[in-house]
Amino acid sequence: MAFVGSLSQILQMRSLVNYPEGFNLIESILPISVGITLGFLAFVGIREFWHEFAVALKGGPQ
């Protein structure tokens, strides 16, 4: 007698076979490092913007 499962059981079994367990180092570290880098650059950019804005309001060096 052959094993016959429902479509959802077959798809679940196929996904378990094709999908590896967990993440490797690159898949887990890379998005975190990219996010931290972009956050740091945004922070530096907004500080530079506010600095230039304050100099412009004071009428600093032309």
Short mmCIF file of N, CA and C in Angstrom, two decimals:
data_model
loop_
_atom_site.label_atom_id
_atom_site.label_comp_id
_atom_site.label_asym_id
_atom_site.label_seq_id
_atom_site.Cartn_x
_atom_site.Cartn_y
_atom_site.Cartn_z
N MET A 1 0.85 -1.18 0.00
CA MET A 1 0.00 0.00 0.00
C MET A 1 0.89 1.24 0.00
N ALA A 2 0.64 2.13 -0.90
CA ALA A 2 1.46 3.34 -1.03
C ALA A 2 0.96 4.42 -0.06
N PHE A 3 1.92 5.21 0.41
CA PHE A 3 1.59 6.32 1.31
C PHE A 3 1.06 7.47 0.48
N VAL A 4 -0.16 7.90 0.77
CA VAL A 4 -0.75 9.03 0.07
C VAL A 4 -1.15 10.07 1.12
N GLY A 5 -0.58 11.28 1.01
CA GLY A 5 -0.89 12.33 1.96
C GLY A 5 -1.66 13.45 1.29
N SER A 6 -2.18 14.33 2.11
CA SER A 6 -2.87 15.48 1.55
C SER A 6 -1.86 16.44 0.92
N LEU A 7 -2.34 17.37 0.15
CA LEU A 7 -1.47 18.32 -0.53
C LEU A 7 -0.67 19.15 0.47
N SER A 8 -1.32 19.56 1.58
CA SER A 8 -0.61 20.37 2.57
C SER A 8 0.51 19.57 3.23
N GLN A 9 0.27 18.25 3.47
CA GLN A 9 1.33 17.42 4.05
C GLN A 9 2.50 17.28 3.10
N ILE A 10 2.21 17.12 1.83
CA ILE A 10 3.28 16.97 0.83
C ILE A 10 4.09 18.25 0.73
N LEU A 11 3.41 19.40 0.68
CA LEU A 11 4.12 20.68 0.60
C LEU A 11 4.95 20.92 1.85
N GLN A 12 4.43 20.52 3.01
CA GLN A 12 5.17 20.70 4.25
C GLN A 12 6.42 19.83 4.25
N MET A 13 6.31 18.62 3.80
CA MET A 13 7.47 17.73 3.74
C MET A 13 8.52 18.26 2.76
N ARG A 14 8.07 18.77 1.62
CA ARG A 14 9.02 19.31 0.64
C ARG A 14 9.73 20.53 1.18
N SER A 15 9.00 21.40 1.90
CA SER A 15 9.63 22.59 2.45
C SER A 15 10.64 22.22 3.52
N LEU A 16 10.36 21.19 4.30
CA LEU A 16 11.31 20.76 5.33
C LEU A 16 12.57 20.19 4.71
N VAL A 17 12.42 19.51 3.59
CA VAL A 17 13.59 18.92 2.93
C VAL A 17 14.44 20.00 2.28
N ASN A 18 13.82 21.00 1.65
CA ASN A 18 14.57 21.99 0.88
C ASN A 18 15.09 23.15 1.73
N TYR A 19 14.54 23.36 2.92
CA TYR A 19 14.93 24.52 3.71
C TYR A 19 15.89 24.11 4.81
N PRO A 20 17.08 24.71 4.85
CA PRO A 20 18.06 24.31 5.87
C PRO A 20 17.66 24.81 7.26
N GLU A 21 18.11 24.13 8.26
CA GLU A 21 17.85 24.52 9.64
C GLU A 21 18.66 25.75 10.02
N GLY A 22 18.03 26.77 10.56
CA GLY A 22 18.74 27.94 11.06
C GLY A 22 19.39 28.77 9.97
N PHE A 23 20.18 29.74 10.42
CA PHE A 23 20.89 30.62 9.51
C PHE A 23 22.38 30.43 9.71
N ASN A 24 23.14 30.65 8.65
CA ASN A 24 24.58 30.62 8.83
C ASN A 24 25.05 32.00 9.30
N LEU A 25 26.33 32.13 9.52
CA LEU A 25 26.88 33.34 10.13
C LEU A 25 26.63 34.58 9.27
N ILE A 26 26.82 34.47 7.96
CA ILE A 26 26.65 35.62 7.07
C ILE A 26 25.19 36.07 7.06
N GLU A 27 24.26 35.13 7.01
CA GLU A 27 22.85 35.50 6.95
C GLU A 27 22.36 36.17 8.22
N SER A 28 23.02 35.93 9.34
CA SER A 28 22.57 36.54 10.58
C SER A 28 23.34 37.81 10.91
N ILE A 29 24.62 37.88 10.59
CA ILE A 29 25.46 39.03 10.95
C ILE A 29 25.34 40.15 9.93
N LEU A 30 25.26 39.83 8.67
CA LEU A 30 25.27 40.85 7.62
C LEU A 30 24.11 41.85 7.73
N PRO A 31 22.86 41.43 7.90
CA PRO A 31 21.79 42.44 8.02
C PRO A 31 21.95 43.32 9.25
N ILE A 32 22.44 42.76 10.34
CA ILE A 32 22.64 43.54 11.56
C ILE A 32 23.73 44.58 11.34
N SER A 33 24.84 44.20 10.73
CA SER A 33 25.93 45.14 10.51
C SER A 33 25.54 46.22 9.51
N VAL A 34 24.78 45.87 8.49
CA VAL A 34 24.32 46.87 7.53
C VAL A 34 23.37 47.86 8.21
N GLY A 35 22.48 47.36 9.06
CA GLY A 35 21.57 48.24 9.78
C GLY A 35 22.29 49.18 10.72
N ILE A 36 23.28 48.68 11.44
CA ILE A 36 24.05 49.54 12.35
C ILE A 36 24.81 50.60 11.57
N THR A 37 25.41 50.21 10.44
CA THR A 37 26.16 51.17 9.62
C THR A 37 25.23 52.26 9.08
N LEU A 38 24.07 51.87 8.57
CA LEU A 38 23.14 52.87 8.03
C LEU A 38 22.61 53.78 9.14
N GLY A 39 22.36 53.22 10.30
CA GLY A 39 21.93 54.04 11.43
C GLY A 39 22.98 55.03 11.85
N PHE A 40 24.24 54.60 11.89
CA PHE A 40 25.34 55.50 12.24
C PHE A 40 25.49 56.62 11.22
N LEU A 41 25.41 56.27 9.94
CA LEU A 41 25.52 57.30 8.90
C LEU A 41 24.36 58.29 8.96
N ALA A 42 23.16 57.81 9.27
CA ALA A 42 22.02 58.72 9.41
C ALA A 42 22.22 59.65 10.60
N PHE A 43 22.76 59.11 11.71
CA PHE A 43 23.00 59.92 12.89
C PHE A 43 24.04 61.01 12.60
N VAL A 44 25.13 60.65 11.92
CA VAL A 44 26.17 61.63 11.57
C VAL A 44 25.61 62.67 10.61
N GLY A 45 24.79 62.23 9.68
CA GLY A 45 24.20 63.16 8.71
C GLY A 45 23.28 64.16 9.36
N ILE A 46 22.45 63.72 10.30
CA ILE A 46 21.51 64.66 10.94
C ILE A 46 22.27 65.62 11.85
N ARG A 47 23.34 65.16 12.49
CA ARG A 47 24.15 66.07 13.31
C ARG A 47 24.81 67.13 12.44
N GLU A 48 25.32 66.74 11.28
CA GLU A 48 25.94 67.70 10.36
C GLU A 48 24.91 68.70 9.85
N PHE A 49 23.71 68.21 9.54
CA PHE A 49 22.65 69.10 9.08
C PHE A 49 22.32 70.15 10.14
N TRP A 50 22.12 69.70 11.39
CA TRP A 50 21.77 70.66 12.45
C TRP A 50 22.92 71.62 12.73
N HIS A 51 24.16 71.16 12.59
CA HIS A 51 25.29 72.06 12.77
C HIS A 51 25.28 73.16 11.71
N GLU A 52 25.10 72.78 10.45
CA GLU A 52 25.06 73.77 9.37
C GLU A 52 23.86 74.70 9.52
N PHE A 53 22.75 74.16 9.99
CA PHE A 53 21.55 74.98 10.20
C PHE A 53 21.81 76.02 11.29
N ALA A 54 22.48 75.61 12.36
CA ALA A 54 22.78 76.55 13.45
C ALA A 54 23.76 77.62 13.00
N VAL A 55 24.75 77.24 12.20
CA VAL A 55 25.72 78.23 11.69
C VAL A 55 25.00 79.22 10.78
N ALA A 56 24.07 78.74 9.97
CA ALA A 56 23.35 79.64 9.06
C ALA A 56 22.48 80.61 9.85
N LEU A 57 21.86 80.16 10.91
CA LEU A 57 21.02 81.05 11.71
C LEU A 57 21.85 82.11 12.45
N LYS A 58 23.04 81.74 12.86
CA LYS A 58 23.90 82.70 13.57
C LYS A 58 24.54 83.70 12.63
N GLY A 59 24.51 83.41 11.35
CA GLY A 59 25.17 84.28 10.38
C GLY A 59 26.68 84.10 10.45
N GLY A 60 27.10 82.87 10.47
CA GLY A 60 28.52 82.54 10.58
C GLY A 60 29.30 82.92 9.33
N PRO A 61 30.48 82.36 9.18
CA PRO A 61 31.35 82.70 8.04
C PRO A 61 30.66 82.50 6.71
N GLN A 62 30.80 83.47 5.86
CA GLN A 62 30.16 83.42 4.54
C GLN A 62 31.07 82.77 3.53
#
